Every structure is written in structure tokens, then in C-alpha cells.
Coordinates of C-alpha atoms in Angstrom, one line a residue:
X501 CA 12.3 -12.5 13.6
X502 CA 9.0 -13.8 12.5
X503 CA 9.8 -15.6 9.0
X504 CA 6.8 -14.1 7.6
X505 CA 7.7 -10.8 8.2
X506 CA 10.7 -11.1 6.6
X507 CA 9.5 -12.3 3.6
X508 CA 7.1 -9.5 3.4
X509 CA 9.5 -7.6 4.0
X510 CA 12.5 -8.6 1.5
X511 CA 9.6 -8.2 -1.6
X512 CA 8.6 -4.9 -0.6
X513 CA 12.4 -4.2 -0.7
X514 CA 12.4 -5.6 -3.6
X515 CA 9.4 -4.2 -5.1
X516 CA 10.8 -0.4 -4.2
X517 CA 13.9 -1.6 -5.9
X518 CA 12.3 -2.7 -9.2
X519 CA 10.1 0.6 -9.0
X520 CA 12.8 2.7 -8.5
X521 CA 14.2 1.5 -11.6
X522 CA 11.3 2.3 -13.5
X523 CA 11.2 5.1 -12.7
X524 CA 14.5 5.9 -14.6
X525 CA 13.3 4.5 -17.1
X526 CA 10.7 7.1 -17.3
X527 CA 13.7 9.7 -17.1
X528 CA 15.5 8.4 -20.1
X529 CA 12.6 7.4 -21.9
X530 CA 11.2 11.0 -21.9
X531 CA 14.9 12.6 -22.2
X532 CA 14.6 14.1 -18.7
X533 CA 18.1 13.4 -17.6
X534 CA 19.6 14.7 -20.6
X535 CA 17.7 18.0 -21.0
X536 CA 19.1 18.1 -17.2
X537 CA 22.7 17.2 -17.5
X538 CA 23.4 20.9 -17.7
X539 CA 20.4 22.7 -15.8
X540 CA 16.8 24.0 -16.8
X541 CA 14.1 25.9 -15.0
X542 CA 11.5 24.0 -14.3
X543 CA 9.0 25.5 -16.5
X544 CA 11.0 25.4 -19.8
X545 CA 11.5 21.6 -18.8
X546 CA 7.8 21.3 -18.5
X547 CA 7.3 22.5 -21.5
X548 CA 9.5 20.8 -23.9
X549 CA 8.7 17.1 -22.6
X550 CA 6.5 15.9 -25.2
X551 CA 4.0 14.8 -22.9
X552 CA 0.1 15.8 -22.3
X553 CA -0.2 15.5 -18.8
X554 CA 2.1 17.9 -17.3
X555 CA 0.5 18.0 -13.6
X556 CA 1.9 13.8 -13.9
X557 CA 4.6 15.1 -15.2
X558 CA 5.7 17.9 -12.4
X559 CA 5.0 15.1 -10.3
X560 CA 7.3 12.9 -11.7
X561 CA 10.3 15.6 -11.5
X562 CA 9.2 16.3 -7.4
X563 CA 9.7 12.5 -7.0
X564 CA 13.1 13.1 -8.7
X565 CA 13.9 15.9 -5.9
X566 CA 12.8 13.8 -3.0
X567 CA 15.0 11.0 -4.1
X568 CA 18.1 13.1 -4.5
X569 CA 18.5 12.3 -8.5
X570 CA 17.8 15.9 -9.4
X571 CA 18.8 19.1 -7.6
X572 CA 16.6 22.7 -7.6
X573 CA 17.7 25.7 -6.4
X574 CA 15.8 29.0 -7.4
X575 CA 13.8 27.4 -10.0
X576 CA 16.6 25.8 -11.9
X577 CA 16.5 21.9 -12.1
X578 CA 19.9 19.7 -12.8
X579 CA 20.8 16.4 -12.5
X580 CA 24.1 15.7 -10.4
X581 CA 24.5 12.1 -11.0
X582 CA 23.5 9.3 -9.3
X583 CA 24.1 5.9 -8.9
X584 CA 21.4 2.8 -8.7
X585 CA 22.1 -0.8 -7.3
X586 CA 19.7 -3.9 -7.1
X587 CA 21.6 -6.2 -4.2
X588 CA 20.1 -9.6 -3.8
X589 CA 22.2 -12.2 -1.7
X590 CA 21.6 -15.7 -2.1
X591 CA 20.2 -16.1 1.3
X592 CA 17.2 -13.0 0.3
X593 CA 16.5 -14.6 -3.1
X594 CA 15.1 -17.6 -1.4
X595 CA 12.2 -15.8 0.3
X596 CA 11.5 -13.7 -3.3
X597 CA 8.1 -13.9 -4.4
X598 CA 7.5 -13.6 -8.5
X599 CA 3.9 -12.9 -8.9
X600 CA 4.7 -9.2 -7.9
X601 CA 6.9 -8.9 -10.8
X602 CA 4.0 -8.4 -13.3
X603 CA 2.0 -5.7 -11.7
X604 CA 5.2 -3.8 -10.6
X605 CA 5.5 -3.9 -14.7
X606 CA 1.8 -2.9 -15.3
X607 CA 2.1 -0.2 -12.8
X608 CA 4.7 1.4 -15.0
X609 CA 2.5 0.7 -18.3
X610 CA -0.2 2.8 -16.5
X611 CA 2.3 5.4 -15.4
X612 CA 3.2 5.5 -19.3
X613 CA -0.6 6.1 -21.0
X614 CA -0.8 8.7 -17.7
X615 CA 1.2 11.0 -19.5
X616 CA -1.7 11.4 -21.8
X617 CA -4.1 11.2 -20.1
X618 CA -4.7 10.7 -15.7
X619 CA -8.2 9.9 -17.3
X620 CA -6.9 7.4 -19.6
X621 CA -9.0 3.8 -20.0
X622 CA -5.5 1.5 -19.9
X623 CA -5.2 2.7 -16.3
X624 CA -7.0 0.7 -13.8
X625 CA -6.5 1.6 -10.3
X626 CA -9.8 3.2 -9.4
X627 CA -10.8 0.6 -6.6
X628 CA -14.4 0.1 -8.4
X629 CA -13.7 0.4 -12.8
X630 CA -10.7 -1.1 -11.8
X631 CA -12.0 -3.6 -9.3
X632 CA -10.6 -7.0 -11.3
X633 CA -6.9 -5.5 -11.5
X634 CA -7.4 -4.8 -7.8
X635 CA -8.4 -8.6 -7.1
X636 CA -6.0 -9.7 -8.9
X637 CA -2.8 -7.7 -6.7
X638 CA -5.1 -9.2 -3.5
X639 CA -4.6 -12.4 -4.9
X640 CA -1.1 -12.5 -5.2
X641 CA 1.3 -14.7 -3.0
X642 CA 2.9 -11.6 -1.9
X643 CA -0.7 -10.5 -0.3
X644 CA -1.5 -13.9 0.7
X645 CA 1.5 -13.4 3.1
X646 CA 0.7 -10.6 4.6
X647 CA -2.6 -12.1 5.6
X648 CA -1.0 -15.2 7.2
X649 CA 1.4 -12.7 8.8
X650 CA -1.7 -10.7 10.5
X651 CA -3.8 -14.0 11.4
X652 CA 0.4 -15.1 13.2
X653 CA 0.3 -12.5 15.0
X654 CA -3.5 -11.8 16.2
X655 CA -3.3 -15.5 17.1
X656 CA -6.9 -16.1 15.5
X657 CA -8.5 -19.4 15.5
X658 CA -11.8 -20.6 15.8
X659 CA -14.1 -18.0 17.4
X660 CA -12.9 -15.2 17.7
X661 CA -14.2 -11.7 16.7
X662 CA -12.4 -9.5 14.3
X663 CA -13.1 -6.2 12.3
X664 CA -11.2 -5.8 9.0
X665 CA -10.3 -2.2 8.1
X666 CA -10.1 -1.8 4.4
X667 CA -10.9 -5.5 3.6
X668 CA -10.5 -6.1 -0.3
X669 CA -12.0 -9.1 -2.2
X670 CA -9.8 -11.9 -0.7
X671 CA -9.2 -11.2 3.3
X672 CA -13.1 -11.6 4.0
X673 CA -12.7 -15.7 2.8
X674 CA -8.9 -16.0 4.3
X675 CA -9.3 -14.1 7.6
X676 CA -12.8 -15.4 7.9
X677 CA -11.8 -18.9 7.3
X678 CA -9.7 -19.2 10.6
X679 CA -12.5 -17.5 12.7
X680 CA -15.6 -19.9 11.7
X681 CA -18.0 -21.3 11.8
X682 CA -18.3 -20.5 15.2
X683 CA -16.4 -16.6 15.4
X684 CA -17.2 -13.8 13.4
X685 CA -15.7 -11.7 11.1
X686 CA -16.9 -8.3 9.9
X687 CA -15.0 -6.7 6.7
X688 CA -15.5 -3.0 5.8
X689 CA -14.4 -1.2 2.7
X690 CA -15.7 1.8 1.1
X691 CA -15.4 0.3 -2.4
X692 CA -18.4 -1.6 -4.0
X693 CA -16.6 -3.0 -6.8
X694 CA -14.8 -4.9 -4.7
X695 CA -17.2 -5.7 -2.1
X696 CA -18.8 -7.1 -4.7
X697 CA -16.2 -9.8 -5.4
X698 CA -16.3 -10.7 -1.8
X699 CA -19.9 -11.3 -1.5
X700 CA -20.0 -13.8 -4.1
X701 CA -16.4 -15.6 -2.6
X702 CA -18.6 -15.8 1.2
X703 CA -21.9 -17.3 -0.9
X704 CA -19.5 -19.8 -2.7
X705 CA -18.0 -21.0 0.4
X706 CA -21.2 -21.1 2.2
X707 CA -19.5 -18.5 5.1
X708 CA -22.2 -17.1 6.3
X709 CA -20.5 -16.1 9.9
X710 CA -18.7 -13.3 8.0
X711 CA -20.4 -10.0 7.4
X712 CA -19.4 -7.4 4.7
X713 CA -20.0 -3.7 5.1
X714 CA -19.6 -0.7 2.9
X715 CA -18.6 1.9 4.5
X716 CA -15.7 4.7 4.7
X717 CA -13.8 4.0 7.7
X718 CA -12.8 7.6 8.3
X719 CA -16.2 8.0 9.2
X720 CA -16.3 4.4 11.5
X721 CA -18.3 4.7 14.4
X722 CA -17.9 1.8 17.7
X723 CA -21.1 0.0 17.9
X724 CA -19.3 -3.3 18.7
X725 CA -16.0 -4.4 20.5
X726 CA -13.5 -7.5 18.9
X727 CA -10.8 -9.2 19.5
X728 CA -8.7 -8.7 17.0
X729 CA -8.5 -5.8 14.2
X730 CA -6.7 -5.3 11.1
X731 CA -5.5 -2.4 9.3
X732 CA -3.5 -3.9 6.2
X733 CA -2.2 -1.3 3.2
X734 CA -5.3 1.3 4.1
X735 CA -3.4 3.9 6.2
X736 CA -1.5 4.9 2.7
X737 CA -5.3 6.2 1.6
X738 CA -6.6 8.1 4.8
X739 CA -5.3 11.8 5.2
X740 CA -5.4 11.4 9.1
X741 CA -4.0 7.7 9.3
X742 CA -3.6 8.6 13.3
X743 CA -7.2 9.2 14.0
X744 CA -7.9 6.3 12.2
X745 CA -5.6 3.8 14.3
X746 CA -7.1 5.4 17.5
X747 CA -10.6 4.7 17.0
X748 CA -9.4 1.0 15.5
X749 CA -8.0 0.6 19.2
X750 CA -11.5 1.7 20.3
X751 CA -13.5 -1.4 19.0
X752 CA -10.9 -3.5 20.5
X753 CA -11.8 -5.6 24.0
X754 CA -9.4 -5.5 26.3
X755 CA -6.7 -8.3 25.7
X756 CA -7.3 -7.2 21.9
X757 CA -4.7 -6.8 19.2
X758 CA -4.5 -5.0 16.6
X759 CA -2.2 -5.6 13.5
X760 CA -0.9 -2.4 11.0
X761 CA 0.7 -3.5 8.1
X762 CA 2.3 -1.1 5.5
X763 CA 5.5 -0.2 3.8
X764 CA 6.1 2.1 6.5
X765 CA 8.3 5.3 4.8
X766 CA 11.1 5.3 7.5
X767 CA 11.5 2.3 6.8
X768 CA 12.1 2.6 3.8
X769 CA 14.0 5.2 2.4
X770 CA 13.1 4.8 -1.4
X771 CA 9.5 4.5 -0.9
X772 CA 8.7 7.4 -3.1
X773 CA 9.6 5.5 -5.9
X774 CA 6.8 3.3 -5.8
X775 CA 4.2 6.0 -4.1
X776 CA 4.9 7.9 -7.7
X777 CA 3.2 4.9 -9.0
X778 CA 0.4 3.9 -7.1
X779 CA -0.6 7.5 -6.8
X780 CA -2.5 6.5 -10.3
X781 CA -5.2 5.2 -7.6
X782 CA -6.9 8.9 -6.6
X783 CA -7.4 8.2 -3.2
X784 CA -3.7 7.5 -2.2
X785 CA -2.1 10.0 0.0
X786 CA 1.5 8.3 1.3
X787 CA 3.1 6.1 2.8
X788 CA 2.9 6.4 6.3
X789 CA 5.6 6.9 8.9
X790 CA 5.8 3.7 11.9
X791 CA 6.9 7.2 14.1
X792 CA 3.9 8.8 13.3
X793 CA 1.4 5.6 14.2
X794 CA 3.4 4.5 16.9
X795 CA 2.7 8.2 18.4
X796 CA -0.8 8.2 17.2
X797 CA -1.1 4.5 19.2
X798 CA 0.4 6.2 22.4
X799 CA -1.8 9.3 22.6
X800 CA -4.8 6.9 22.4
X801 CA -6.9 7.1 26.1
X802 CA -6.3 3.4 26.4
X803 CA -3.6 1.4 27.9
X804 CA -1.7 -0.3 25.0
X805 CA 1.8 -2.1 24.4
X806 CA 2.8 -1.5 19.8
X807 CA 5.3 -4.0 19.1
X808 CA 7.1 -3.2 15.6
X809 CA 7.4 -6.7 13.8
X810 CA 10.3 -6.2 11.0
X811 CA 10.0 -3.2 8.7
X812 CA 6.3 -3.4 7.7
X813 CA 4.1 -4.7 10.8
X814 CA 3.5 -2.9 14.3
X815 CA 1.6 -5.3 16.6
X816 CA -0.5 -3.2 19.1
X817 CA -2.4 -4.9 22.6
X818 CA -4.9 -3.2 24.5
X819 CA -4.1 -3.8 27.8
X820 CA -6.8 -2.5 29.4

């Protein structure tokens, strides 16, 4: 297996892990569990949580559900017990990444001052107010491996052509880097504040083969064909993440790739421990399904080979 991959994917493990258990945290901070030990209807529990935000809070207790730590049946919620394990082996805790650690932990401060308030100022994951705490996940080492994961596996070197879906602040100088100076590589994002950050990184490093694009990519339209295309932790904010794969594979040339990287849900099976949290960003949906993309990839009208790549990549070729 490709070692990147697995790196990327032991951290995400990890990082479902560690959210998971923050999650209970929440429980017992908030006395969820014990208000639950012997059963409640929902709307009584609702009600006595001191908390302002009960619409964060409902969501909080459906997140329970899904994960099998609480039970409801007409109405009435209880908790059946549950157990919760953190396994690391020695061989895994050598391809553990720490950087991760902190915003895991600032995700769960955020989760905390949304129970005020989902307006509250302390909560930074709107991709434009909140555009520094964004650069800052996009510069971790965690991120920085996903990147060198998608420029493996595209094979991209020195000109080549390749659209970036959902681009952030750091891929434009990264991925652009291994195209120039003779390539090109187009980013597109729909968030300014972050664009932003990019546009000054291209100046400083004098790029000027890479363009930068704001735009929504639901609405993408094929002017231009590439070799090469990546889709990396978008699909979790589209509502149709298919339609948005298909026309990716559209801007492809033949011989193209195209690399999806995500957390994909099945997976794994805790995910909606950390999707409670970064559903403080409005425009996240879920994560998606590899099923559901690879199905989306095979209904496309083109001829294409998906490769899954560990748990988190699917590598897909245009053929023809």
C-alpha cells in the first residue's frame, strides 16, 4: 500500500477516535448520560439541558442515535451502555502526526460556545471570518500529506495541466510548485477569504504559471481540458458530490487522472463523531460514501478505470 496513504489514513483514524471521545465528553459534561440512564422523551431532555442552543443540541442527541450510544423508540431516549476504546499499536504510532491534536481540541472548544450561541464570535469555521483558522488546518502536516499523496498518485511534474477543486490557501503554492514554471495550475474555491491568502503566497513566490479562480464549483462549467484534477475534502460540502465528480472527469484529457480524497463514511464507521463537529462550518453536508462516488464515477459517459487507494483516496483514469 502506498505509505502515504496509510499515514493519512491512521490520523484520520485517529482523529475520529479522539473526536469520538469528545464527544462524550460533551455527554457528561452537560449530564446527558445521566438524565438518560433510566429513559426521557426527547423533548423533556431538551428542555432541562441548560443550554441555549437547543437545535445544536437535538443535533448532538441524533449523533448519539447514529452511533448506537443512545436508544429511541416512540419518543423516549435511554442510554444502554456503551463501551469506548483508543487502540494504538506500536507499529501505527510511528506514522501519527501531532499537529492535528490542537484543532481536534479547538473543534470541541467551538462545539462548547455553540451551545450558546451557532452565531457565537469564538467559533471560526465560516471559510471567510474564519479564513486564518482555516489556513492554519491547511497548513498542518496532516494536510501537507494529503497533498504529496495526490501529486504520488497523479504523477505530476513539470508541465503538466491541473484544475484544483476546492483549492484552500496552501495547495495553489504546493501543487503548483511541481507543475512550473513551465505547466499550469488553475485553483478554484468559492471562498474569498481564503483566496485571498493564496494570491499573496503565488505573488511571494513569484508563480505566476498558477491561476486562482473564485468560483462555486457546483456551478463549474468545461472551458478547458487537464491532466490531472483534484478533488481533496470538498465533496463533504456539495449536496450532489456525484454530479460534481462527473463533470470533474469532464475537464479531464484522455489519459487524465483524477484524485478524490476524503474520510469516506464506509470507511469509517465512527465518522459521525467528527461530522458533529465540523458541521460548525454551514456549508458542510457529510461525509461521503466511496459506494456512492465510485457509482457516480461509473455512470459518467466516459470510459474510466477508479482505483480505491487505502481508506481515504479513490484514484480515477480517463481512458478515453
Amino acid at each position: 500500500m502506498n505509505p502515504l496513504a496509510e499515514i493519512l489514513d491512521r490520523n484520520l483514524e485517529a482523529i475520529v477516535d479522539l473526536s469520538l471521545g469528545h464527544l462524550l465528553r460533551l455527554g457528561l459534561k452537560y449530564g446527558i448520560f445521566r438524565r438518560l440512564a433510566s429513559g426521557m422523551p426527547r423533548e423533556e431532555l431538551l428542555s432541562v439541558i441548560p443550554v441555549s442552543n437547543k437545535a445544536y443540541l437535538g443535533r448532538l442527541i441524533d449523533t448519539y442515535v447514529s452511533l448506537g450510544f443512545v436508544e429511541e423508540s416512540d419518543g423516549i431516549l435511554k442510554m444502554p451502555g456503551f463501551s469506548y476504546e483508543f487502540n494504538l499499536s506500536a507499529e501505527d504510532a510511528g506514522k501519527l502526526l501531532s499537529d492535528w491534536v490542537q484543532i481536534v481540541e479547538e473543534l470541541y472548544k467551538m462545539a462548547d460556545y455553540a451551545f450558546i450561541s451557532a452565531e457565537h464570535p469564538k467559533i471560526l469555521m465560516d471559510f471567510d471570518k474564519g479564513a486564518d483558522f482555516w489556513d492554519m488546518r491547511l497548513l498542518m502536516e496532516l494536510n501537507r500529506t494529503y497533498r504529496q499523496l495526490a501529486a504520488s498518485l497523479l504523477g505530476l511534474e513539470d508541465g503538466m495541466r491541473i484544475l484544483d477543486l476546492g483549492c484552500g490557501s496552501v495547495s495553489p503554492v504546493e501543487l503548483g510548485e511541481t507543475v512550473g514554471p513551465n505547466g499550469k495550475y488553475v485553483g478554484v474555491d468559492f471562498s474569498p477569504g481564503l483566496l485571498s491568502i493564496a494570491k499573496a503566497r503565488v505573488r511571494n513566490a513569484r508563480m505566476d504559471w498558477v491561476v486562482l479562480r473564485e468560483m462555486d464549483i457546483r456551478k463549474l462549467v468545461v472551458k478547458n481540458t487537464y491532466d490531472a484534477v483534484v478533488m481533496s475534502f470538498v465533496l463533504e460540502y456539495l449536496e450532489n458530490p456525484g454530479a460534481a465528480v462527473k463533470r470533474a472527469i469532464g475537464t479531464l484529457e484522455p489519459g487524465g487522472k483524477l484524485v478524490i480524497i476524503e474520510p469516506f463514511r464506509d470507511n469509517y464507521p465512527r465518522i459521525a463523531a467528527l461530522e458533529f463537529f465540523e458541521s460548525l462550518t454551514r456549508e458542510f453536508t457529510r461525509f461521503p460514501s466511496s459506494e456512492d462516488i465510485i457509482a457516480a464515477v461509473e455512470e459518467s459517459p466516459y470510459d474510466v478505470k477508479v482505483e480505491p487507494v487505502g481508506k481515504s483516496a479513490l484514484l480515477v483514469t480517463r481512458l478515453m
